[in-house]
Amino acid sequence: MTLSAPRGTVDILPESSYKWHFIESQARRIAELFGFSEIRTPIFEHAELFMSGIGAGTDIVKKEMYIFKDKKERLLALRPEGTATVMRSVLEHKLFVKPINKLFYMGPYFRYERPQAGRYRQFHQFGLETLGSDSPATDAEIMHAVIMLFNAVGLKNLSLSINSLGCKECRPAYREELIKYLSSQTEHLCIDCNERIEINPMRVLDCKREECRAIISEAPKMPQYLCSKCRDHFAQLQSILDAFRLPYQHNPDIVRGLDYYTGTVFEVLSKSLGAQDAVCGGGRYDLLSEKLGGKQFPAVGAAVGLERLLGLLEKNNVPFPERTPIKLYIISTSSEAEQMVSRILAECREHGIATERDYTARSLKSQMKTAAEINAPYVMIVGSNEFAAGEVSIKRMADGVQTSMAPNSVVKYLLNEEKQ
Ligand code: AMP
C-alpha cells in the first residue's frame, strides 16, 4: 500500500487549515453582504449533467472528468465545476420561481488535469450565481463581490478582464467568420487548436502557445459582430463598473473553457501566479437552464479558485489572523488531583477560555517545556503540595508572576485578566 495522497490532491494540514478558515469566512461574509445564500449540492452527479451542461466538446468533459459506474451501472461523475450542479438543483427544486435568486457555494471540485503549481485534481472553489435576471447590474455585482473578496483577504494588484461572447443571435455569424479565418491558418496552429476549429473555434482564442498567439492576434474578434442588444448590455456593464470604481480591461480574447457562456465573460488574473494566472472566472449563461431541460431564464456567475487565492496570499506574504491561541495550559504532577484538574479544565472551556492540559505524568520541568512550546500565556500548576493545601497556582508567563488561588477562582481570575 502506498501511503501517499493521490496525485494532484493535497492534505490541508493544521499548519494551513486556519488560513483556509480565514479565506472561507471572508468569502461567506462577502457573499452575505451581497445578499447571496449558500447552496450545497452533492460531490457526484449523473455524468450526463456535465456532458450536456458544460458541453461534450470541452476539455473538461472530453479529458478531465472523473467518471465511474456505481453498483447499479449508473454513470456518475465527480463534479468538475459548480454552475451545472447549482442549475440542476435549482431546476429540480423549482427555485427559479422567485424573480431573482442569488446563491453561493464553496467546496471541492475534481478534474483529471496534469498537476502543476496552482493546478490540482481536487481543488476548491467559491462560487456566486445570480439566476433570473438579464440586467448587466447583476454581472457587475458579481465582479464587485469577487474583487471585494480579494481586497478583504489582503490582495491588491489583480486585474479584471471582461469580454462579451455575443448571444445566439449574433454569435453564429462571428463563429462562421472565425472558422473561415482559422481554416486558412491550419498549418500555423497547434494540434489542439486545429482540433478545436470545428468543435469550439472560440477556444482557439484562449490558446497560450506562441505560434498560435500570432495567428490569434489577426483573427476576427467578437466585439465587431455583437448585435445591438449585446453591445448595449456590454456598454451598460462598463458604465456600472465605472460607477463601482472597479478598474477593468476589455480583452476580446477571453472566451472561457465552458460551452454554456453567452454574453458577458470575465477573468481575474494575477501576474504573480505564473502560467496558472486566473484566480477567478465567470460569465453569463442565459441558455444553460433550457439546455438542461428547464424553462429558459438568464443567469450569471463566477468561481474563485481557493488554492490559487491562498497561493497568492502566501506569495505576497499577506498576514493571516492568528488561530485561536490556547490561553491556559494545565500541568499536574499529582495523580490525586486528577478530578480537580478535570473540573477546572471543563469549567474554563465552558466559559470560553481556550484550555489545554498535559495528559502525561512527566516531571514538572518537562511539562513546563511543553507549555512554553504551546506558548500559552497562563500555566496552571498543581503539585502534591498545592493539592494538599486545596489550592492551585497560576503562572502568568509574560512576567513570571505566580498567584495561588482556590480551584473555583480560576475562571474568575482568567476572565479578570482578560479585561486588563
Ligand atoms: P473554471 O471553472 O475553469 O472557470 O475555473 C474557475 C477557477 O477555478 C479558475 O480561475 C481557477 O482559479 C480555479 N481552478 C480551475 N481549475 C483548477 C485546478 N485544476 N486546480 C486549481 N484551481 C483550479
Short mmCIF file of C-alpha atoms and ligand atoms in Angstrom, two decimals:
data_model
loop_
_atom_site.label_atom_id
_atom_site.label_comp_id
_atom_site.label_asym_id
_atom_site.label_seq_id
_atom_site.Cartn_x
_atom_site.Cartn_y
_atom_site.Cartn_z
CA MET A 1 0.00 0.00 0.00
CA THR A 2 1.34 3.46 -0.85
CA LEU A 3 0.94 5.90 1.99
CA SER A 4 0.51 8.96 -0.10
CA ALA A 5 -2.48 11.05 -1.15
CA PRO A 6 -3.47 10.51 -4.82
CA ARG A 7 -1.53 12.55 -7.38
CA GLY A 8 -2.92 16.05 -7.75
CA THR A 9 -4.51 16.12 -4.30
CA VAL A 10 -3.18 17.69 -1.12
CA ASP A 11 -3.87 17.32 2.57
CA ILE A 12 -4.79 20.56 4.25
CA LEU A 13 -2.76 20.21 7.43
CA PRO A 14 -3.30 22.08 10.72
CA GLU A 15 -0.46 24.45 9.81
CA SER A 16 -2.54 25.79 6.93
CA SER A 17 -6.16 24.92 7.78
CA TYR A 18 -6.53 28.14 9.78
CA LYS A 19 -5.65 30.06 6.58
CA TRP A 20 -8.47 28.25 4.81
CA HIS A 21 -10.86 29.16 7.60
CA PHE A 22 -9.91 32.79 7.16
CA ILE A 23 -10.49 32.76 3.39
CA GLU A 24 -13.72 30.79 3.74
CA SER A 25 -15.10 33.08 6.43
CA GLN A 26 -14.32 36.17 4.33
CA ALA A 27 -15.97 34.54 1.29
CA ARG A 28 -19.12 33.79 3.33
CA ARG A 29 -19.13 37.31 4.75
CA ILE A 30 -18.87 38.95 1.33
CA ALA A 31 -21.50 36.61 -0.17
CA GLU A 32 -23.94 37.51 2.58
CA LEU A 33 -23.09 41.20 2.31
CA PHE A 34 -24.26 41.00 -1.31
CA GLY A 35 -27.40 39.00 -0.46
CA PHE A 36 -26.28 35.52 -1.62
CA SER A 37 -27.44 32.40 0.29
CA GLU A 38 -25.46 29.18 0.45
CA ILE A 39 -26.38 26.11 -1.57
CA ARG A 40 -24.67 22.72 -1.06
CA THR A 41 -25.00 20.09 -3.75
CA PRO A 42 -23.60 16.52 -3.89
CA ILE A 43 -19.95 15.89 -4.74
CA PHE A 44 -21.06 13.49 -7.51
CA GLU A 45 -23.82 13.84 -10.06
CA HIS A 46 -25.10 12.00 -13.11
CA ALA A 47 -22.29 12.37 -15.66
CA GLU A 48 -24.87 13.40 -18.25
CA LEU A 49 -25.44 16.67 -16.40
CA PHE A 50 -21.93 17.83 -17.24
CA MET A 51 -21.93 16.36 -20.74
CA SER A 52 -24.96 18.38 -21.76
CA GLY A 53 -24.35 21.32 -19.40
CA ILE A 54 -20.66 22.06 -19.91
CA GLY A 55 -20.57 20.65 -23.45
CA ALA A 56 -19.37 17.32 -24.83
CA GLY A 57 -16.64 19.05 -26.88
CA THR A 58 -14.98 20.84 -23.96
CA ASP A 59 -11.68 19.72 -22.44
CA ILE A 60 -13.37 19.26 -19.08
CA VAL A 61 -15.86 16.72 -20.39
CA LYS A 62 -13.63 15.11 -23.01
CA LYS A 63 -10.48 14.66 -20.95
CA GLU A 64 -10.82 15.76 -17.37
CA MET A 65 -13.87 14.23 -15.75
CA TYR A 66 -13.64 11.56 -13.10
CA ILE A 67 -16.34 9.22 -14.39
CA PHE A 68 -17.37 5.95 -12.81
CA LYS A 69 -20.23 3.49 -12.72
CA ASP A 70 -21.86 2.63 -9.42
CA LYS A 71 -23.07 -0.85 -8.50
CA LYS A 72 -26.29 -0.31 -10.43
CA GLU A 73 -24.34 0.72 -13.55
CA ARG A 74 -25.35 4.37 -13.27
CA LEU A 75 -22.82 6.64 -14.96
CA LEU A 76 -21.72 9.19 -12.37
CA ALA A 77 -19.05 11.90 -12.28
CA LEU A 78 -17.24 13.76 -9.55
CA ARG A 79 -18.35 17.32 -10.07
CA PRO A 80 -15.79 19.22 -12.18
CA GLU A 81 -17.42 22.62 -11.59
CA GLY A 82 -20.28 24.24 -9.71
CA THR A 83 -22.57 26.04 -12.13
CA ALA A 84 -24.18 22.99 -13.77
CA THR A 85 -24.74 21.40 -10.35
CA VAL A 86 -26.36 24.54 -8.96
CA MET A 87 -28.56 24.82 -12.04
CA ARG A 88 -29.59 21.16 -11.73
CA SER A 89 -30.58 21.74 -8.11
CA VAL A 90 -32.42 24.98 -8.91
CA LEU A 91 -34.42 23.26 -11.66
CA GLU A 92 -35.11 20.19 -9.53
CA HIS A 93 -36.37 22.23 -6.58
CA LYS A 94 -38.01 24.89 -8.75
CA LEU A 95 -36.01 27.61 -7.00
CA PHE A 96 -36.33 29.78 -10.12
CA VAL A 97 -39.90 30.76 -9.24
CA LYS A 98 -38.52 33.72 -7.34
CA PRO A 99 -37.91 36.76 -9.57
CA ILE A 100 -34.24 36.57 -8.66
CA ASN A 101 -32.22 34.03 -6.78
CA LYS A 102 -28.69 34.66 -5.55
CA LEU A 103 -26.76 31.58 -4.45
CA PHE A 104 -23.21 30.89 -3.36
CA TYR A 105 -21.30 27.65 -2.90
CA MET A 106 -17.95 26.51 -1.63
CA GLY A 107 -16.32 23.11 -1.74
CA PRO A 108 -14.12 20.61 -3.60
CA TYR A 109 -14.20 20.04 -7.39
CA PHE A 110 -12.38 17.42 -9.44
CA ARG A 111 -10.62 17.48 -12.79
CA TYR A 112 -8.17 14.99 -14.21
CA GLU A 113 -5.60 17.56 -15.29
CA ARG A 114 -1.81 17.38 -15.36
CA PRO A 115 -0.90 18.61 -11.89
CA GLN A 116 1.42 21.60 -11.63
CA ALA A 117 1.75 24.64 -9.37
CA GLY A 118 -1.78 26.03 -8.94
CA ARG A 119 -3.40 23.11 -10.79
CA TYR A 120 -4.74 20.16 -8.87
CA ARG A 121 -7.04 17.21 -9.45
CA GLN A 122 -9.02 18.08 -6.36
CA PHE A 123 -9.31 21.82 -5.87
CA HIS A 124 -11.72 24.14 -4.11
CA GLN A 125 -13.94 26.84 -5.47
CA PHE A 126 -16.08 29.57 -4.03
CA GLY A 127 -18.81 30.48 -6.48
CA LEU A 128 -21.60 33.01 -6.84
CA GLU A 129 -24.61 32.56 -9.11
CA THR A 130 -27.40 35.06 -9.79
CA LEU A 131 -30.39 33.47 -11.50
CA GLY A 132 -33.38 35.11 -13.11
CA SER A 133 -32.04 38.50 -14.23
CA ASP A 134 -30.51 39.65 -17.50
CA SER A 135 -29.55 43.02 -16.04
CA PRO A 136 -25.89 43.98 -16.53
CA ALA A 137 -26.11 45.22 -12.93
CA THR A 138 -26.04 41.56 -11.85
CA ASP A 139 -22.88 40.89 -13.93
CA ALA A 140 -21.19 43.93 -12.39
CA GLU A 141 -22.30 42.99 -8.88
CA ILE A 142 -20.65 39.56 -9.12
CA MET A 143 -17.39 41.14 -10.29
CA HIS A 144 -17.61 43.62 -7.44
CA ALA A 145 -18.17 40.81 -4.92
CA VAL A 146 -15.13 38.79 -6.04
CA ILE A 147 -12.88 41.86 -6.15
CA MET A 148 -14.11 42.77 -2.67
CA LEU A 149 -13.20 39.26 -1.51
CA PHE A 150 -9.67 39.67 -2.86
CA ASN A 151 -9.35 43.02 -1.14
CA ALA A 152 -10.81 41.67 2.11
CA VAL A 153 -8.17 38.94 2.36
CA GLY A 154 -5.46 41.49 1.67
CA LEU A 155 -4.80 41.13 -2.07
CA LYS A 156 -4.38 44.07 -4.35
CA ASN A 157 -2.96 44.37 -7.86
CA LEU A 158 -5.25 41.93 -9.59
CA SER A 159 -6.62 42.71 -12.99
CA LEU A 160 -10.20 42.27 -14.10
CA SER A 161 -10.61 41.46 -17.80
CA ILE A 162 -14.02 41.44 -19.41
CA ASN A 163 -15.43 40.46 -22.78
CA SER A 164 -18.73 39.64 -24.46
CA LEU A 165 -19.20 36.39 -26.38
CA GLY A 166 -22.45 37.51 -28.00
CA CYS A 167 -25.76 35.70 -27.95
CA LYS A 168 -27.47 33.08 -30.09
CA GLU A 169 -28.48 35.84 -32.50
CA CYS A 170 -25.06 37.35 -33.17
CA ARG A 171 -22.57 34.62 -32.33
CA PRO A 172 -23.25 32.25 -35.27
CA ALA A 173 -22.18 34.82 -37.89
CA TYR A 174 -19.00 35.51 -35.95
CA ARG A 175 -18.35 31.81 -35.48
CA GLU A 176 -18.56 31.30 -39.22
CA GLU A 177 -16.11 34.14 -39.91
CA LEU A 178 -13.74 32.79 -37.28
CA ILE A 179 -13.86 29.25 -38.69
CA LYS A 180 -13.19 30.65 -42.15
CA TYR A 181 -10.15 32.56 -40.90
CA LEU A 182 -8.77 29.72 -38.75
CA SER A 183 -9.24 27.17 -41.53
CA SER A 184 -6.95 29.30 -43.69
CA GLN A 185 -4.25 29.16 -40.99
CA THR A 186 -4.23 25.47 -40.07
CA GLU A 187 -0.54 24.93 -40.79
CA HIS A 188 0.41 27.67 -38.30
CA LEU A 189 -1.83 26.46 -35.46
CA CYS A 190 -1.01 23.80 -32.85
CA ILE A 191 -2.66 20.34 -32.96
CA ASP A 192 -5.13 21.23 -30.18
CA CYS A 193 -6.24 24.39 -31.98
CA ASN A 194 -6.66 22.51 -35.22
CA GLU A 195 -8.97 20.10 -33.42
CA ARG A 196 -10.92 23.00 -31.96
CA ILE A 197 -11.63 24.79 -35.24
CA GLU A 198 -14.82 22.87 -35.96
CA ILE A 199 -15.87 21.84 -32.44
CA ASN A 200 -15.25 25.03 -30.48
CA PRO A 201 -13.42 27.63 -32.59
CA MET A 202 -13.63 30.36 -29.94
CA ARG A 203 -11.46 28.25 -27.64
CA VAL A 204 -8.60 28.84 -30.10
CA LEU A 205 -8.53 32.47 -28.94
CA ASP A 206 -7.64 31.17 -25.49
CA CYS A 207 -4.55 29.23 -26.61
CA LYS A 208 -1.37 30.35 -24.86
CA ARG A 209 1.08 28.82 -27.38
CA GLU A 210 3.32 31.35 -29.02
CA GLU A 211 2.82 30.01 -32.57
CA CYS A 212 -0.97 30.38 -32.13
CA ARG A 213 -0.82 33.82 -30.48
CA ALA A 214 0.43 35.43 -33.69
CA ILE A 215 -2.47 33.95 -35.67
CA ILE A 216 -4.98 34.84 -32.94
CA SER A 217 -3.91 38.48 -32.90
CA GLU A 218 -5.03 38.78 -36.54
CA ALA A 219 -8.29 36.81 -36.08
CA PRO A 220 -11.69 38.50 -36.36
CA LYS A 221 -12.90 39.44 -32.86
CA MET A 222 -16.39 39.12 -31.40
CA PRO A 223 -16.89 42.79 -30.41
CA GLN A 224 -17.26 43.84 -34.07
CA TYR A 225 -20.04 41.29 -34.54
CA LEU A 226 -22.14 41.98 -31.42
CA CYS A 227 -25.82 42.71 -32.05
CA SER A 228 -27.20 45.94 -30.66
CA LYS A 229 -28.68 44.19 -27.61
CA CYS A 230 -25.35 42.59 -26.67
CA ARG A 231 -23.50 45.84 -27.43
CA ASP A 232 -25.86 47.76 -25.13
CA HIS A 233 -25.54 45.19 -22.38
CA PHE A 234 -21.76 45.33 -22.57
CA ALA A 235 -21.74 49.16 -22.58
CA GLN A 236 -24.06 49.27 -19.57
CA LEU A 237 -21.92 46.75 -17.74
CA GLN A 238 -18.89 49.01 -18.25
CA SER A 239 -20.74 52.07 -17.04
CA ILE A 240 -21.79 50.23 -13.84
CA LEU A 241 -18.23 49.02 -13.28
CA ASP A 242 -17.15 52.66 -13.62
CA ALA A 243 -19.79 53.66 -11.05
CA PHE A 244 -18.41 50.95 -8.71
CA ARG A 245 -14.93 52.40 -9.37
CA LEU A 246 -13.72 48.95 -10.40
CA PRO A 247 -10.84 49.13 -12.88
CA TYR A 248 -11.08 46.64 -15.78
CA GLN A 249 -9.76 45.99 -19.26
CA HIS A 250 -11.67 44.78 -22.25
CA ASN A 251 -9.84 41.71 -23.57
CA PRO A 252 -11.55 40.31 -26.70
CA ASP A 253 -9.56 37.04 -26.39
CA ILE A 254 -11.26 35.95 -23.16
CA VAL A 255 -13.57 33.08 -24.10
CA ARG A 256 -13.58 30.70 -21.06
CA GLY A 257 -13.42 26.95 -21.45
CA LEU A 258 -17.05 26.02 -20.96
CA ASP A 259 -19.71 25.96 -23.66
CA TYR A 260 -22.52 27.43 -21.61
CA TYR A 261 -21.29 31.03 -21.59
CA THR A 262 -23.14 33.68 -23.58
CA GLY A 263 -22.71 37.44 -23.44
CA THR A 264 -20.50 38.70 -20.62
CA VAL A 265 -17.43 36.69 -19.62
CA PHE A 266 -14.65 37.78 -17.32
CA GLU A 267 -11.49 36.67 -15.54
CA VAL A 268 -9.49 37.98 -12.64
CA LEU A 269 -5.79 37.48 -13.26
CA SER A 270 -2.66 37.85 -11.22
CA LYS A 271 0.78 38.36 -12.67
CA SER A 272 2.38 36.53 -9.75
CA LEU A 273 0.67 33.18 -10.44
CA GLY A 274 2.82 32.23 -13.43
CA ALA A 275 1.16 30.09 -16.11
CA GLN A 276 -1.95 29.42 -13.99
CA ASP A 277 -2.73 33.11 -13.69
CA ALA A 278 -6.54 33.00 -13.45
CA VAL A 279 -7.77 33.19 -9.91
CA CYS A 280 -11.42 33.69 -10.86
CA GLY A 281 -13.52 33.15 -13.95
CA GLY A 282 -17.14 33.75 -14.72
CA GLY A 283 -19.80 34.98 -17.03
CA ARG A 284 -23.36 34.87 -18.20
CA TYR A 285 -25.06 31.57 -19.06
CA ASP A 286 -28.53 32.54 -20.20
CA LEU A 287 -29.13 29.31 -22.15
CA LEU A 288 -28.00 26.73 -19.60
CA SER A 289 -31.34 26.20 -17.85
CA GLU A 290 -33.01 25.43 -21.18
CA LYS A 291 -30.14 23.18 -22.25
CA LEU A 292 -30.69 21.13 -19.12
CA GLY A 293 -34.38 20.76 -19.88
CA GLY A 294 -35.80 23.55 -17.74
CA LYS A 295 -37.54 26.75 -18.70
CA GLN A 296 -35.22 29.44 -20.02
CA PHE A 297 -34.03 32.10 -17.60
CA PRO A 298 -30.98 34.34 -17.63
CA ALA A 299 -28.15 33.84 -15.16
CA VAL A 300 -24.63 34.98 -14.37
CA GLY A 301 -21.95 33.55 -12.09
CA ALA A 302 -18.30 33.31 -11.13
CA ALA A 303 -15.97 30.87 -9.43
CA VAL A 304 -12.84 31.69 -7.45
CA GLY A 305 -10.09 29.06 -7.18
CA LEU A 306 -9.27 28.91 -3.49
CA GLU A 307 -5.88 27.15 -3.82
CA ARG A 308 -4.80 29.90 -6.21
CA LEU A 309 -6.12 32.57 -3.87
CA LEU A 310 -4.23 31.03 -0.95
CA GLY A 311 -1.10 30.67 -3.11
CA LEU A 312 -1.29 34.37 -3.95
CA LEU A 313 -1.66 35.35 -0.31
CA GLU A 314 1.36 33.27 0.66
CA LYS A 315 3.45 34.53 -2.24
CA ASN A 316 2.68 38.12 -1.32
CA ASN A 317 3.34 37.49 2.39
CA VAL A 318 -0.12 38.70 3.28
CA PRO A 319 -0.55 38.19 7.04
CA PHE A 320 -3.25 35.81 8.25
CA PRO A 321 -5.10 36.42 11.50
CA GLU A 322 -3.75 34.26 14.36
CA ARG A 323 -5.53 30.98 15.00
CA THR A 324 -7.39 30.86 18.34
CA PRO A 325 -4.49 30.50 20.76
CA ILE A 326 -4.56 28.31 23.86
CA LYS A 327 -4.91 30.65 26.80
CA LEU A 328 -4.34 28.28 29.70
CA TYR A 329 -2.15 25.19 29.88
CA ILE A 330 -2.76 22.91 32.85
CA ILE A 331 0.08 20.96 34.39
CA SER A 332 -0.31 18.45 37.17
CA THR A 333 2.26 16.29 38.90
CA SER A 334 -0.22 14.89 41.39
CA SER A 335 -2.30 11.88 40.34
CA GLU A 336 -4.68 12.57 43.23
CA ALA A 337 -5.50 15.96 41.68
CA GLU A 338 -6.96 14.36 38.52
CA GLN A 339 -10.58 15.05 39.38
CA MET A 340 -9.89 18.64 40.39
CA VAL A 341 -7.86 19.25 37.23
CA SER A 342 -10.66 17.79 35.11
CA ARG A 343 -13.24 20.03 36.77
CA ILE A 344 -11.18 23.20 36.22
CA LEU A 345 -10.48 22.18 32.62
CA ALA A 346 -14.20 21.72 31.93
CA GLU A 347 -15.14 24.99 33.65
CA CYS A 348 -12.58 27.01 31.72
CA ARG A 349 -13.73 25.60 28.37
CA GLU A 350 -17.38 26.10 29.26
CA HIS A 351 -16.58 29.76 29.95
CA GLY A 352 -14.99 30.18 26.54
CA ILE A 353 -11.38 30.08 27.73
CA ALA A 354 -9.28 28.03 25.28
CA THR A 355 -7.61 25.50 27.57
CA GLU A 356 -5.32 22.53 27.05
CA ARG A 357 -3.82 20.19 29.60
CA ASP A 358 -0.87 17.89 29.85
CA TYR A 359 -2.03 14.28 29.79
CA THR A 360 1.30 12.80 30.91
CA ALA A 361 2.81 12.10 34.31
CA ARG A 362 6.15 13.67 33.33
CA SER A 363 8.26 15.88 35.57
CA LEU A 364 7.22 19.47 36.19
CA LYS A 365 10.17 20.62 34.07
CA SER A 366 9.13 18.53 31.05
CA GLN A 367 5.51 19.64 31.28
CA MET A 368 6.61 23.29 31.58
CA LYS A 369 8.67 22.83 28.44
CA THR A 370 5.56 21.73 26.53
CA ALA A 371 3.61 24.69 27.96
CA ALA A 372 6.32 27.01 26.63
CA GLU A 373 6.15 25.36 23.18
CA ILE A 374 2.39 25.80 23.09
CA ASN A 375 3.00 29.41 24.02
CA ALA A 376 0.09 29.61 26.45
CA PRO A 377 0.10 32.94 28.30
CA TYR A 378 -1.05 31.25 31.54
CA VAL A 379 0.04 27.96 33.04
CA MET A 380 -1.81 26.36 35.94
CA ILE A 381 0.36 24.17 38.14
CA VAL A 382 -0.89 21.55 40.58
CA GLY A 383 1.71 19.60 42.56
CA SER A 384 1.19 17.43 45.63
CA ASN A 385 1.77 20.44 47.92
CA GLU A 386 -0.81 22.59 46.15
CA PHE A 387 -3.28 19.71 46.17
CA ALA A 388 -2.76 19.12 49.90
CA ALA A 389 -3.35 22.85 50.54
CA GLY A 390 -6.53 22.81 48.39
CA GLU A 391 -5.01 25.35 46.00
CA VAL A 392 -3.68 25.75 42.51
CA SER A 393 -1.09 28.19 41.20
CA ILE A 394 -1.30 30.14 38.00
CA LYS A 395 1.84 31.50 36.39
CA ARG A 396 1.46 34.50 34.10
CA MET A 397 4.15 33.76 31.54
CA ALA A 398 4.62 37.38 30.37
CA ASP A 399 6.16 38.46 33.70
CA GLY A 400 6.54 35.17 35.59
CA VAL A 401 4.18 36.28 38.39
CA GLN A 402 2.69 33.24 40.11
CA THR A 403 -0.61 33.51 42.04
CA SER A 404 -2.12 30.87 44.33
CA MET A 405 -5.87 30.56 44.45
CA ALA A 406 -8.77 28.22 45.25
CA PRO A 407 -9.70 25.91 42.36
CA ASN A 408 -13.08 27.58 41.91
CA SER A 409 -11.43 31.01 41.42
CA VAL A 410 -9.50 30.07 38.27
CA VAL A 411 -12.19 31.09 35.78
CA LYS A 412 -12.82 34.39 37.56
CA TYR A 413 -9.10 35.15 37.67
CA LEU A 414 -8.62 34.48 33.95
CA LEU A 415 -11.70 36.43 32.90
CA ASN A 416 -10.50 39.34 35.04
CA GLU A 417 -7.06 39.18 33.45
CA GLU A 418 -8.69 39.35 30.00
CA LYS A 419 -10.30 42.69 30.93
CA GLN A 420 -6.98 44.28 32.00
P1 AMP B 1 -13.32 27.39 -14.23
O1 AMP B 1 -14.41 26.58 -13.57
O2 AMP B 1 -12.46 26.57 -15.14
O3 AMP B 1 -13.83 28.65 -14.81
O4 AMP B 1 -12.32 27.81 -13.05
C1 AMP B 1 -12.60 28.80 -12.12
C2 AMP B 1 -11.39 28.99 -11.24
O5 AMP B 1 -11.12 27.78 -10.53
C3 AMP B 1 -10.11 29.25 -12.02
O6 AMP B 1 -9.94 30.62 -12.25
C4 AMP B 1 -9.04 28.72 -11.09
O7 AMP B 1 -8.72 29.69 -10.13
C5 AMP B 1 -9.73 27.57 -10.41
N1 AMP B 1 -9.35 26.27 -10.99
C6 AMP B 1 -9.87 25.69 -12.11
N2 AMP B 1 -9.28 24.50 -12.33
C7 AMP B 1 -8.38 24.31 -11.34
C8 AMP B 1 -7.45 23.26 -10.98
N3 AMP B 1 -7.35 22.15 -11.71
N4 AMP B 1 -6.69 23.43 -9.88
C9 AMP B 1 -6.79 24.55 -9.13
N5 AMP B 1 -7.64 25.56 -9.39
C10 AMP B 1 -8.43 25.45 -10.48
#
